[in-house]
Amino acid sequence: MAVHARIAVLPPGRQTLDLHEVDLQAGPYEVVVRQKAFGVCHSQLDRIFDPGRGTPLVLGHESIGTVAAVGDRVTYVRPGDHVLVTWIPRTPLEGRPPAATSVILADGSRATTHNTFTWGTHALVDEQYVVKALPGLSADLGAIIGCALMTGAGAVMNTAGVTAGQSVAVWGTGGVGLCAVAAASILGAHPVIAVDIDDDKLKLARRFGATDVVNAATGDPVEAIRALTTNLDGTRGVDVALDCTGRGANIPISLAAVRPGIRGAGIRGGADILVGIPRTPFQLDSFDLLNGEKSLVGCVGGSCDPVRDFPTFTAWTADGRFDPSALVTDRYPLDQLNTAVDDLHAGRVGGRAVVEL
């Protein structure tokens, strides 16, 4: 059954999205999701401003909605089910790799995506990119859980394995960074230090559980963090830093703020987790990394298993430990999607931008 939809398409050679009327037909393993809300993620800017694009693109990878239609080999969901869409596959080890979807436009051209798309009234996705949701789950949570919350909180919970009493610094307090701050606080880290160059974002970080804030534009952030973290073994620096900036030049700085180990005592240094996508090459102080026995760890999607971790994030929301409505600072209708993209690119989005349908 074909489902009529209105979706955002990025034409080749342009940085402005067009809205297209299309009919979506689910393939054997595909699901059509009627969207309720979707997030506007910074990683999509890389595709919008990629000068090498040669084909029309459909974008977006986190949303909440209900199933409108399914392919004849889909077994996980059925029409009417409440679902979340994400870009991390739900069952990657079960033999069939998930397939990227594409959409035939009215002029006969094909718009493609590298895995999923969510920017539209409906999404057409491989069933591995949908996760069942509880009826009544808030649109705010559903619109951010599939990327921002998963990536930021997952990096703290899964990649770093933060435990109560550990010290944490989060560099960059946009949507993903705020989720990392919240997760560190929920898991009992102390202190939880937020680092940014925007005082308004740092103020918001306190609302999500930051015990201390550092404006990196007004002083030396490494020295500020060391002053806040005098460890019992005499070292200074945090146990875990999470670099959510996506700036290559910032990575050696966030690494420098991690505590060193102690040679001969069997005490290794802390870890710097790369959460944001480095968009430029970077150089490290190899002596700091080696002599301090520090770790630099890559993290994709918060090292999350969506089926395992989404219920945890939902529970945090249900009992009041995490407030998704506070993270959603900017809301737009579908017709203003280009405005949302422009606001995000210009740094005008405080937390997370969400399109409501």
Coordinates of N, CA, C and O in Angstrom, one line a residue, residues 29-206:
Y29 N 11.3 -5.4 3.6 CA 11.8 -5.2 5.0 C 11.6 -3.8 5.5 O 12.2 -3.4 6.5
E30 N 10.8 -3.0 4.8 CA 10.7 -1.6 5.1 C 9.4 -1.2 5.9 O 8.4 -1.9 5.8
V31 N 9.5 -0.1 6.6 CA 8.4 0.4 7.4 C 8.1 1.8 7.0 O 9.1 2.6 6.9
V32 N 6.9 2.2 6.8 CA 6.5 3.6 6.6 C 6.0 4.1 8.0 O 5.1 3.5 8.6
V33 N 6.6 5.2 8.5 CA 6.2 5.7 9.8 C 5.6 7.1 9.6 O 6.1 8.0 8.9
R34 N 4.4 7.3 10.1 CA 3.7 8.6 10.1 C 4.3 9.4 11.3 O 4.2 9.0 12.5
Q35 N 5.0 10.5 11.0 CA 5.8 11.2 12.0 C 4.9 12.0 12.9 O 3.9 12.7 12.5
K36 N 5.3 12.1 14.2 CA 4.8 13.0 15.1 C 5.7 14.2 15.4 O 5.3 15.3 15.5
A37 N 7.0 13.9 15.5 CA 8.0 15.0 15.6 C 9.4 14.4 15.3 O 9.6 13.2 15.4
F38 N 10.3 15.2 14.8 CA 11.6 14.8 14.6 C 12.6 15.8 14.9 O 12.4 17.0 15.0
G39 N 13.9 15.3 15.2 CA 14.9 16.2 15.6 C 15.7 16.7 14.4 O 15.8 16.1 13.4
V40 N 16.4 17.9 14.6 CA 17.2 18.5 13.6 C 18.7 18.4 14.2 O 19.0 19.2 15.1
C41 N 19.5 17.5 13.6 CA 20.8 17.1 14.2 C 21.9 17.8 13.5 O 21.9 18.0 12.2
H42 N 22.9 18.2 14.2 CA 24.0 19.0 13.7 C 24.8 18.1 12.6 O 25.4 18.7 11.7
S43 N 24.8 16.8 12.8 CA 25.5 16.0 11.8 C 25.0 16.1 10.4 O 25.7 15.8 9.4
Q44 N 23.7 16.4 10.3 CA 23.1 16.6 9.0 C 23.6 17.8 8.2 O 23.5 17.9 7.0
L45 N 24.2 18.8 9.0 CA 24.8 19.9 8.3 C 26.0 19.5 7.5 O 26.3 20.1 6.4
D46 N 26.7 18.5 7.9 CA 27.8 18.0 7.1 C 27.4 17.6 5.7 O 28.1 17.8 4.7
R47 N 26.2 17.0 5.6 CA 25.7 16.5 4.3 C 25.1 17.7 3.5 O 25.3 17.8 2.3
I48 N 24.5 18.7 4.2 CA 23.9 19.8 3.5 C 25.0 20.7 2.9 O 24.8 21.2 1.8
F49 N 26.1 20.8 3.6 CA 27.2 21.7 3.1 C 28.3 20.9 2.5 O 29.4 21.5 2.4
D50 N 28.1 19.7 2.1 CA 29.1 18.9 1.4 C 29.1 19.3 -0.1 O 28.2 19.1 -0.8
P51 N 30.2 19.9 -0.6 CA 30.3 20.3 -1.9 C 30.3 19.2 -3.0 O 30.1 19.4 -4.2
G52 N 30.6 18.0 -2.5 CA 30.7 16.9 -3.4 C 29.4 16.1 -3.7 O 29.4 15.1 -4.4
R53 N 28.3 16.6 -3.2 CA 27.0 15.9 -3.4 C 26.7 15.9 -4.9 O 26.7 16.9 -5.6
G54 N 26.2 14.7 -5.4 CA 25.9 14.6 -6.8 C 24.4 14.2 -7.0 O 24.0 14.1 -8.2
T55 N 23.7 13.8 -6.0 CA 22.4 13.3 -6.1 C 21.5 13.9 -5.1 O 21.9 14.4 -4.1
P56 N 20.2 13.9 -5.3 CA 19.2 14.4 -4.3 C 19.3 13.6 -3.0 O 19.5 12.4 -3.1
L57 N 19.2 14.3 -1.9 CA 19.3 13.6 -0.6 C 18.1 13.8 0.2 O 17.4 14.8 0.2
V58 N 17.7 12.7 1.0 CA 16.7 12.9 2.1 C 17.5 12.7 3.4 O 18.4 11.9 3.5
L59 N 17.1 13.5 4.4 CA 17.9 13.6 5.6 C 17.1 13.4 6.9 O 15.9 13.2 6.9
G60 N 17.9 13.3 8.0 CA 17.3 13.2 9.3 C 17.3 11.7 9.8 O 17.3 10.8 9.0
H61 N 17.5 11.6 11.1 CA 17.6 10.2 11.7 C 17.1 10.0 13.1 O 17.6 9.1 13.8
E62 N 16.2 10.8 13.6 CA 15.6 10.6 14.9 C 14.2 11.1 14.9 O 14.0 12.3 14.5
S63 N 13.2 10.3 15.3 CA 11.9 10.7 15.3 C 11.0 9.8 16.1 O 11.4 8.7 16.5
I64 N 9.7 10.2 16.3 CA 8.7 9.4 16.9 C 7.5 9.5 16.0 O 7.2 10.5 15.4
G65 N 6.7 8.3 16.0 CA 5.5 8.3 15.1 C 4.8 7.0 15.3 O 5.1 6.2 16.3
T66 N 3.9 6.7 14.4 CA 3.2 5.4 14.4 C 3.4 4.8 13.0 O 3.6 5.4 12.0
V67 N 3.3 3.5 13.0 CA 3.5 2.7 11.8 C 2.3 2.8 10.9 O 1.2 2.6 11.3
A68 N 2.5 3.3 9.6 CA 1.4 3.4 8.7 C 1.3 2.2 7.7 O 0.2 1.9 7.3
A69 N 2.5 1.6 7.4 CA 2.5 0.5 6.5 C 3.8 -0.3 6.7 O 4.8 0.3 7.1
V70 N 3.7 -1.6 6.4 CA 4.9 -2.4 6.5 C 5.1 -3.3 5.3 O 4.1 -3.6 4.6
G71 N 6.3 -3.7 5.0 CA 6.6 -4.6 3.9 C 6.2 -6.1 4.3 O 6.0 -6.4 5.5
D72 N 6.1 -6.9 3.3 CA 5.6 -8.3 3.6 C 6.5 -9.2 4.4 O 6.1 -10.3 4.8
R73 N 7.7 -8.8 4.6 CA 8.7 -9.6 5.4 C 9.0 -8.9 6.8 O 9.8 -9.4 7.5
V74 N 8.3 -7.9 7.1 CA 8.5 -7.2 8.4 C 7.7 -8.0 9.4 O 6.5 -8.3 9.3
T75 N 8.4 -8.3 10.5 CA 7.8 -9.1 11.6 C 7.8 -8.4 12.9 O 7.1 -8.8 13.8
Y76 N 8.6 -7.3 13.0 CA 8.8 -6.7 14.3 C 7.7 -5.8 14.7 O 7.3 -5.7 15.9
V77 N 7.1 -5.1 13.7 CA 6.0 -4.1 14.0 C 4.9 -4.3 13.0 O 5.0 -5.0 12.0
R78 N 3.7 -3.7 13.3 CA 2.6 -3.8 12.4 C 1.9 -2.4 12.4 O 2.2 -1.6 13.3
P79 N 1.1 -2.1 11.4 CA 0.4 -0.8 11.4 C -0.3 -0.4 12.7 O -0.9 -1.3 13.3
G80 N -0.1 0.8 13.1 CA -0.7 1.3 14.3 C 0.3 1.3 15.5 O 0.0 1.9 16.5
D81 N 1.4 0.5 15.4 CA 2.4 0.5 16.5 C 3.0 1.8 16.7 O 3.3 2.5 15.7
H82 N 3.3 2.2 17.9 CA 4.1 3.4 18.2 C 5.5 3.0 18.2 O 6.0 2.0 18.7
V83 N 6.3 3.9 17.5 CA 7.7 3.6 17.2 C 8.6 4.8 17.3 O 8.2 5.9 17.2
L84 N 9.9 4.5 17.5 CA 10.9 5.5 17.5 C 11.8 5.1 16.3 O 12.1 4.0 16.0
V85 N 12.3 6.1 15.6 CA 13.3 5.9 14.5 C 14.6 6.4 14.9 O 14.8 7.5 15.5
T86 N 15.6 5.6 14.7 CA 17.0 5.9 15.0 C 17.9 5.5 13.9 O 17.5 4.9 12.9
W87 N 19.2 5.8 14.0 CA 20.2 5.5 12.9 C 21.1 4.4 13.3 O 22.0 3.9 12.5
I88 N 21.0 3.8 14.5 CA 21.7 2.7 14.9 C 20.9 1.4 14.8 O 19.7 1.4 15.3
P89 N 21.3 0.4 14.0 CA 20.4 -0.7 13.8 C 20.1 -1.5 15.1 O 20.9 -1.6 16.0
R90 N 18.8 -2.0 15.1 CA 18.3 -2.6 16.3 C 18.9 -4.1 16.4 O 19.1 -4.6 17.5
T91 N 19.1 -4.7 15.3 CA 19.5 -6.1 15.3 C 20.7 -6.4 14.3 O 20.5 -7.1 13.4
P92 N 21.8 -5.7 14.5 CA 22.9 -5.8 13.5 C 23.5 -7.2 13.4 O 24.2 -7.5 12.4
L93 N 23.3 -8.0 14.4 CA 24.0 -9.3 14.4 C 23.1 -10.5 14.0 O 23.5 -11.7 14.2
E94 N 22.0 -10.2 13.5 CA 21.0 -11.3 13.2 C 21.0 -11.7 11.7 O 20.1 -12.3 11.2
G95 N 22.1 -11.4 11.0 CA 22.3 -11.9 9.7 C 22.0 -11.0 8.5 O 22.7 -11.1 7.6
R96 N 20.9 -10.3 8.6 CA 20.6 -9.4 7.5 C 21.0 -8.0 7.8 O 20.5 -7.3 8.7
P97 N 22.0 -7.4 7.1 CA 22.4 -6.0 7.3 C 21.3 -5.1 6.9 O 20.6 -5.3 5.9
P98 N 21.0 -4.0 7.7 CA 20.0 -3.1 7.3 C 20.3 -2.4 6.0 O 21.5 -2.1 5.7
A99 N 19.3 -2.1 5.2 CA 19.6 -1.4 3.9 C 19.2 0.1 4.0 O 18.2 0.4 4.7
A100 N 19.9 0.9 3.3 CA 19.5 2.3 3.2 C 18.3 2.4 2.3 O 18.2 1.7 1.3
T101 N 17.5 3.4 2.6 CA 16.3 3.6 1.8 C 16.5 4.7 0.7 O 17.4 5.5 0.9
S102 N 15.7 4.7 -0.3 CA 15.6 5.8 -1.2 C 14.2 6.0 -1.6 O 13.3 5.2 -1.4
V103 N 14.0 7.2 -2.3 CA 12.6 7.6 -2.6 C 12.6 8.0 -4.0 O 13.4 8.8 -4.5
I104 N 11.6 7.5 -4.8 CA 11.4 8.0 -6.2 C 10.6 9.3 -6.1 O 9.4 9.3 -5.6
L105 N 11.1 10.4 -6.7 CA 10.4 11.6 -6.7 C 9.5 11.7 -7.9 O 9.5 10.9 -8.8
A106 N 8.6 12.7 -7.9 CA 7.6 12.9 -9.0 C 8.2 13.0 -10.4 O 7.6 12.6 -11.4
D107 N 9.4 13.6 -10.5 CA 10.1 13.7 -11.8 C 10.8 12.5 -12.2 O 11.5 12.5 -13.2
G108 N 10.8 11.4 -11.4 CA 11.4 10.2 -11.7 C 12.8 10.0 -11.2 O 13.4 8.9 -11.2
S109 N 13.4 11.1 -10.6 CA 14.7 11.0 -10.0 C 14.6 10.3 -8.6 O 13.5 10.1 -8.1
R110 N 15.7 9.9 -8.1 CA 15.8 9.1 -6.9 C 16.6 9.9 -5.8 O 17.7 10.3 -6.1
A111 N 15.9 10.1 -4.7 CA 16.6 10.7 -3.6 C 17.1 9.6 -2.6 O 16.4 8.7 -2.3
T112 N 18.3 9.7 -2.2 CA 19.0 8.7 -1.4 C 19.4 9.1 0.0 O 19.4 10.3 0.3
T113 N 19.7 8.2 0.8 CA 20.2 8.4 2.2 C 21.1 7.3 2.5 O 21.1 6.2 2.0
H114 N 22.0 7.6 3.5 CA 23.0 6.6 3.9 C 22.5 5.5 4.8 O 23.0 4.5 4.9
N115 N 21.4 5.8 5.5 CA 20.7 4.8 6.3 C 19.2 5.1 6.5 O 18.4 4.3 6.0
T116 N 18.8 6.2 7.1 CA 17.4 6.5 7.3 C 17.2 7.9 6.9 O 18.1 8.7 6.6
F117 N 15.9 8.3 6.9 CA 15.5 9.7 6.8 C 14.3 9.9 7.6 O 13.4 9.0 7.7
T118 N 14.1 11.1 8.2 CA 13.0 11.4 9.0 C 12.4 12.8 8.7 O 11.4 13.2 9.3
W119 N 13.0 13.6 7.9 CA 12.6 15.0 7.7 C 11.4 15.0 6.7 O 11.5 15.1 5.5
G120 N 10.2 14.8 7.2 CA 9.0 14.9 6.5 C 7.8 14.4 7.3 O 7.9 14.1 8.5
T121 N 6.6 14.4 6.7 CA 5.4 13.9 7.4 C 5.5 12.4 7.6 O 4.9 11.9 8.6
H122 N 6.2 11.7 6.8 CA 6.4 10.3 6.9 C 7.9 9.9 6.6 O 8.6 10.7 6.0
A123 N 8.3 8.8 7.2 CA 9.6 8.2 6.9 C 9.5 6.8 6.4 O 8.6 6.1 6.8
L124 N 10.4 6.5 5.5 CA 10.5 5.1 4.9 C 11.8 4.5 5.4 O 12.8 5.0 4.9
V125 N 11.8 3.5 6.2 CA 13.0 3.0 6.8 C 13.1 1.5 6.9 O 12.0 0.9 6.9
D126 N 14.3 1.0 6.9 CA 14.4 -0.5 7.1 C 13.9 -0.7 8.6 O 14.1 0.1 9.5
E127 N 13.3 -1.9 8.7 CA 12.7 -2.2 10.0 C 13.7 -2.2 11.2 O 13.4 -2.1 12.4
Q128 N 15.0 -2.4 10.8 CA 16.0 -2.5 11.9 C 16.3 -1.1 12.5 O 16.9 -1.0 13.6
Y129 N 15.8 0.0 11.9 CA 16.0 1.3 12.4 C 14.7 1.8 13.2 O 14.7 3.0 13.5
V130 N 13.8 0.9 13.5 CA 12.6 1.3 14.3 C 12.7 0.5 15.6 O 13.1 -0.7 15.6
V131 N 12.3 1.2 16.6 CA 12.2 0.6 18.0 C 10.8 0.8 18.5 O 10.3 2.0 18.5
K132 N 10.2 -0.2 19.1 CA 8.9 0.0 19.6 C 8.9 1.0 20.8 O 9.8 1.0 21.6
A133 N 7.8 1.8 20.9 CA 7.7 2.8 21.9 C 6.4 2.6 22.7 O 5.4 2.0 22.1
L134 N 6.4 3.0 23.9 CA 5.2 2.9 24.7 C 4.2 4.0 24.2 O 4.5 5.1 23.9
P135 N 2.9 3.6 24.1 CA 1.9 4.6 23.7 C 1.9 5.7 24.8 O 2.1 5.5 26.0
G136 N 1.8 6.9 24.3 CA 1.8 8.1 25.2 C 3.1 8.6 25.5 O 3.3 9.6 26.2
L137 N 4.2 8.0 24.9 CA 5.6 8.6 25.1 C 5.6 10.0 24.5 O 5.0 10.3 23.5
S138 N 6.2 10.9 25.3 CA 6.1 12.3 24.9 C 6.8 12.6 23.5 O 7.9 11.9 23.2
A139 N 6.3 13.5 22.7 CA 6.9 13.8 21.5 C 8.3 14.4 21.6 O 9.2 14.1 20.8
D140 N 8.5 15.1 22.7 CA 9.8 15.7 22.9 C 10.9 14.7 23.2 O 12.0 14.7 22.6
L141 N 10.6 13.7 24.0 CA 11.5 12.6 24.2 C 11.7 11.8 22.9 O 12.8 11.5 22.6
G142 N 10.6 11.5 22.2 CA 10.7 10.7 21.0 C 11.5 11.3 19.9 O 12.2 10.6 19.1
A143 N 11.5 12.6 19.9 CA 12.2 13.4 18.8 C 13.7 13.4 19.0 O 14.4 13.7 18.1
I144 N 14.1 13.2 20.3 CA 15.6 13.3 20.6 C 16.2 12.1 21.0 O 17.5 12.0 21.0
I145 N 15.5 11.0 21.3 CA 16.0 9.8 21.9 C 16.9 9.1 20.9 O 17.9 8.5 21.3
G146 N 16.5 9.2 19.6 CA 17.2 8.4 18.6 C 18.5 8.9 18.1 O 19.2 8.3 17.3
C147 N 19.0 10.1 18.6 CA 20.3 10.6 18.3 C 20.9 11.4 19.5 O 21.9 10.9 20.1
A148 N 20.3 12.5 19.8 CA 20.9 13.4 20.8 C 21.0 12.7 22.2 O 22.1 12.7 22.7
L149 N 20.0 12.1 22.7 CA 20.0 11.5 24.0 C 20.8 10.2 23.9 O 21.7 9.9 24.8
M150 N 20.6 9.4 22.9 CA 21.4 8.2 22.7 C 22.9 8.4 22.6 O 23.7 7.8 23.3
T151 N 23.3 9.5 21.9 CA 24.7 9.7 21.7 C 25.3 10.3 22.9 O 26.4 9.9 23.4
G152 N 24.7 11.3 23.5 CA 25.3 12.0 24.7 C 25.2 11.2 25.9 O 26.3 10.9 26.6
A153 N 24.1 10.7 26.3 CA 23.9 9.9 27.5 C 24.6 8.5 27.3 O 25.2 8.0 28.3
G154 N 24.5 7.9 26.1 CA 25.1 6.6 25.9 C 26.6 6.7 26.0 O 27.3 5.8 26.5
A155 N 27.2 7.8 25.6 CA 28.7 8.0 25.7 C 29.1 7.9 27.2 O 30.2 7.3 27.5
V156 N 28.3 8.5 28.1 CA 28.6 8.5 29.5 C 28.3 7.1 30.1 O 29.2 6.5 30.8
M157 N 27.2 6.5 29.8 CA 26.8 5.3 30.3 C 27.5 4.1 29.8 O 27.9 3.2 30.5
N158 N 27.7 4.0 28.5 CA 28.2 2.8 27.8 C 29.7 3.0 27.5 O 30.5 2.1 27.9
T159 N 30.1 4.0 26.8 CA 31.5 4.1 26.3 C 32.4 4.4 27.5 O 33.4 3.7 27.6
A160 N 32.1 5.4 28.3 CA 32.9 5.7 29.4 C 32.6 4.8 30.7 O 33.5 4.6 31.5
G161 N 31.4 4.3 30.8 CA 31.1 3.5 31.9 C 31.2 4.3 33.2 O 31.7 3.8 34.2
V162 N 30.7 5.6 33.2 CA 30.9 6.4 34.4 C 30.2 5.8 35.6 O 29.0 5.4 35.5
T163 N 30.8 5.9 36.8 CA 30.2 5.4 38.0 C 30.2 6.5 39.0 O 30.8 7.6 38.9
A164 N 29.4 6.3 40.1 CA 29.2 7.4 41.1 C 30.5 7.8 41.7 O 31.4 6.9 42.0
G165 N 30.7 9.1 41.8 CA 31.9 9.6 42.5 C 33.0 10.0 41.5 O 33.9 10.7 41.8
Q166 N 32.9 9.5 40.2 CA 33.9 9.9 39.2 C 33.7 11.4 38.8 O 32.5 11.9 38.9
S167 N 34.7 12.0 38.4 CA 34.6 13.4 37.9 C 34.5 13.4 36.4 O 35.2 12.6 35.7
V168 N 33.7 14.3 35.9 CA 33.4 14.3 34.4 C 33.4 15.7 34.0 O 32.8 16.6 34.6
A169 N 34.0 16.0 32.8 CA 33.9 17.3 32.1 C 33.3 17.0 30.7 O 33.7 16.1 30.0
V170 N 32.3 17.8 30.4 CA 31.6 17.8 29.1 C 32.0 19.0 28.3 O 31.6 20.1 28.7
W171 N 32.6 18.9 27.2 CA 33.1 20.0 26.3 C 32.0 20.1 25.2 O 31.8 19.2 24.4
G172 N 31.4 21.3 25.2 CA 30.3 21.5 24.2 C 29.0 21.2 24.8 O 28.7 20.0 24.9
T173 N 28.1 22.2 25.0 CA 26.8 21.9 25.7 C 25.7 22.3 24.8 O 24.8 23.0 25.2
G174 N 25.7 21.7 23.5 CA 24.6 21.7 22.7 C 23.7 20.6 23.1 O 23.7 20.1 24.2
G175 N 22.8 20.1 22.2 CA 21.9 19.1 22.5 C 22.5 17.8 23.0 O 22.1 17.2 24.1
V176 N 23.5 17.3 22.3 CA 24.2 16.1 22.7 C 25.0 16.3 24.0 O 24.9 15.5 24.9
G177 N 25.7 17.4 24.1 CA 26.4 17.7 25.4 C 25.6 17.8 26.6 O 25.9 17.3 27.7
L178 N 24.4 18.4 26.5 CA 23.5 18.5 27.6 C 23.0 17.1 28.0 O 22.8 16.9 29.2
C179 N 22.8 16.2 27.1 CA 22.4 14.9 27.4 C 23.5 14.2 28.1 O 23.2 13.4 29.1
A180 N 24.7 14.5 27.8 CA 25.9 13.9 28.5 C 26.0 14.4 29.9 O 26.2 13.7 30.9
V181 N 25.8 15.7 30.1 CA 25.7 16.3 31.4 C 24.7 15.6 32.3 O 24.9 15.3 33.4
A182 N 23.5 15.5 31.7 CA 22.4 14.9 32.4 C 22.7 13.5 32.9 O 22.4 13.1 34.0
A183 N 23.2 12.7 32.0 CA 23.5 11.3 32.3 C 24.6 11.2 33.4 O 24.5 10.4 34.3
A184 N 25.6 12.1 33.3 CA 26.7 12.0 34.3 C 26.1 12.4 35.7 O 26.4 11.7 36.7
S185 N 25.2 13.3 35.7 CA 24.6 13.7 37.0 C 23.7 12.6 37.5 O 23.7 12.2 38.7
I186 N 22.9 12.0 36.6 CA 22.0 10.9 37.0 C 22.8 9.7 37.5 O 22.4 9.0 38.5
L187 N 24.0 9.4 37.0 CA 24.8 8.3 37.4 C 25.6 8.6 38.6 O 26.4 7.7 39.1
G188 N 25.5 9.8 39.2 CA 26.2 10.1 40.4 C 27.6 10.6 40.3 O 28.4 10.7 41.3
A189 N 28.0 11.1 39.1 CA 29.3 11.7 38.9 C 29.4 13.0 39.7 O 28.4 13.7 39.9
H190 N 30.7 13.3 40.2 CA 30.9 14.5 40.9 C 32.4 14.8 40.9 O 33.2 14.0 41.3
P191 N 32.7 16.1 40.5 CA 31.9 17.1 39.9 C 31.5 16.8 38.5 O 32.2 16.0 37.8
V192 N 30.5 17.4 38.0 CA 30.1 17.4 36.6 C 30.3 18.8 36.1 O 29.6 19.7 36.4
I193 N 31.3 18.9 35.2 CA 31.8 20.3 34.8 C 31.4 20.4 33.3 O 31.8 19.6 32.4
A194 N 30.7 21.5 33.0 CA 30.3 21.8 31.6 C 31.2 22.9 31.1 O 31.4 23.9 31.8
V195 N 31.7 22.7 29.9 CA 32.6 23.7 29.3 C 32.0 24.1 27.9 O 31.6 23.3 27.1
D196 N 31.9 25.4 27.7 CA 31.4 26.0 26.5 C 31.9 27.4 26.4 O 32.7 27.9 27.3
I197 N 31.6 28.1 25.3 CA 31.9 29.5 25.2 C 30.7 30.4 25.2 O 30.8 31.6 24.9
D198 N 29.6 29.8 25.5 CA 28.3 30.5 25.5 C 27.7 30.5 26.9 O 27.3 29.4 27.4
D199 N 27.6 31.6 27.6 CA 27.1 31.6 28.9 C 25.6 31.1 29.0 O 25.2 30.5 30.0
D200 N 24.8 31.4 28.0 CA 23.4 30.9 28.0 C 23.4 29.4 28.0 O 22.6 28.8 28.7
K201 N 24.2 28.8 27.2 CA 24.3 27.3 27.2 C 24.8 26.7 28.5 O 24.3 25.7 29.0
L202 N 25.8 27.4 29.1 CA 26.3 27.0 30.4 C 25.2 27.1 31.5 O 25.1 26.2 32.4
K203 N 24.4 28.1 31.4 CA 23.3 28.3 32.3 C 22.3 27.1 32.2 O 21.8 26.6 33.2
L204 N 22.0 26.7 31.0 CA 21.2 25.6 30.7 C 21.8 24.3 31.2 O 21.1 23.4 31.7
A205 N 23.1 24.2 31.1 CA 23.8 23.0 31.6 C 23.6 22.8 33.1 O 23.5 21.6 33.6
R206 N 23.6 23.9 33.8 CA 23.3 23.7 35.3 C 21.9 23.1 35.5 O 21.8 22.3 36.5

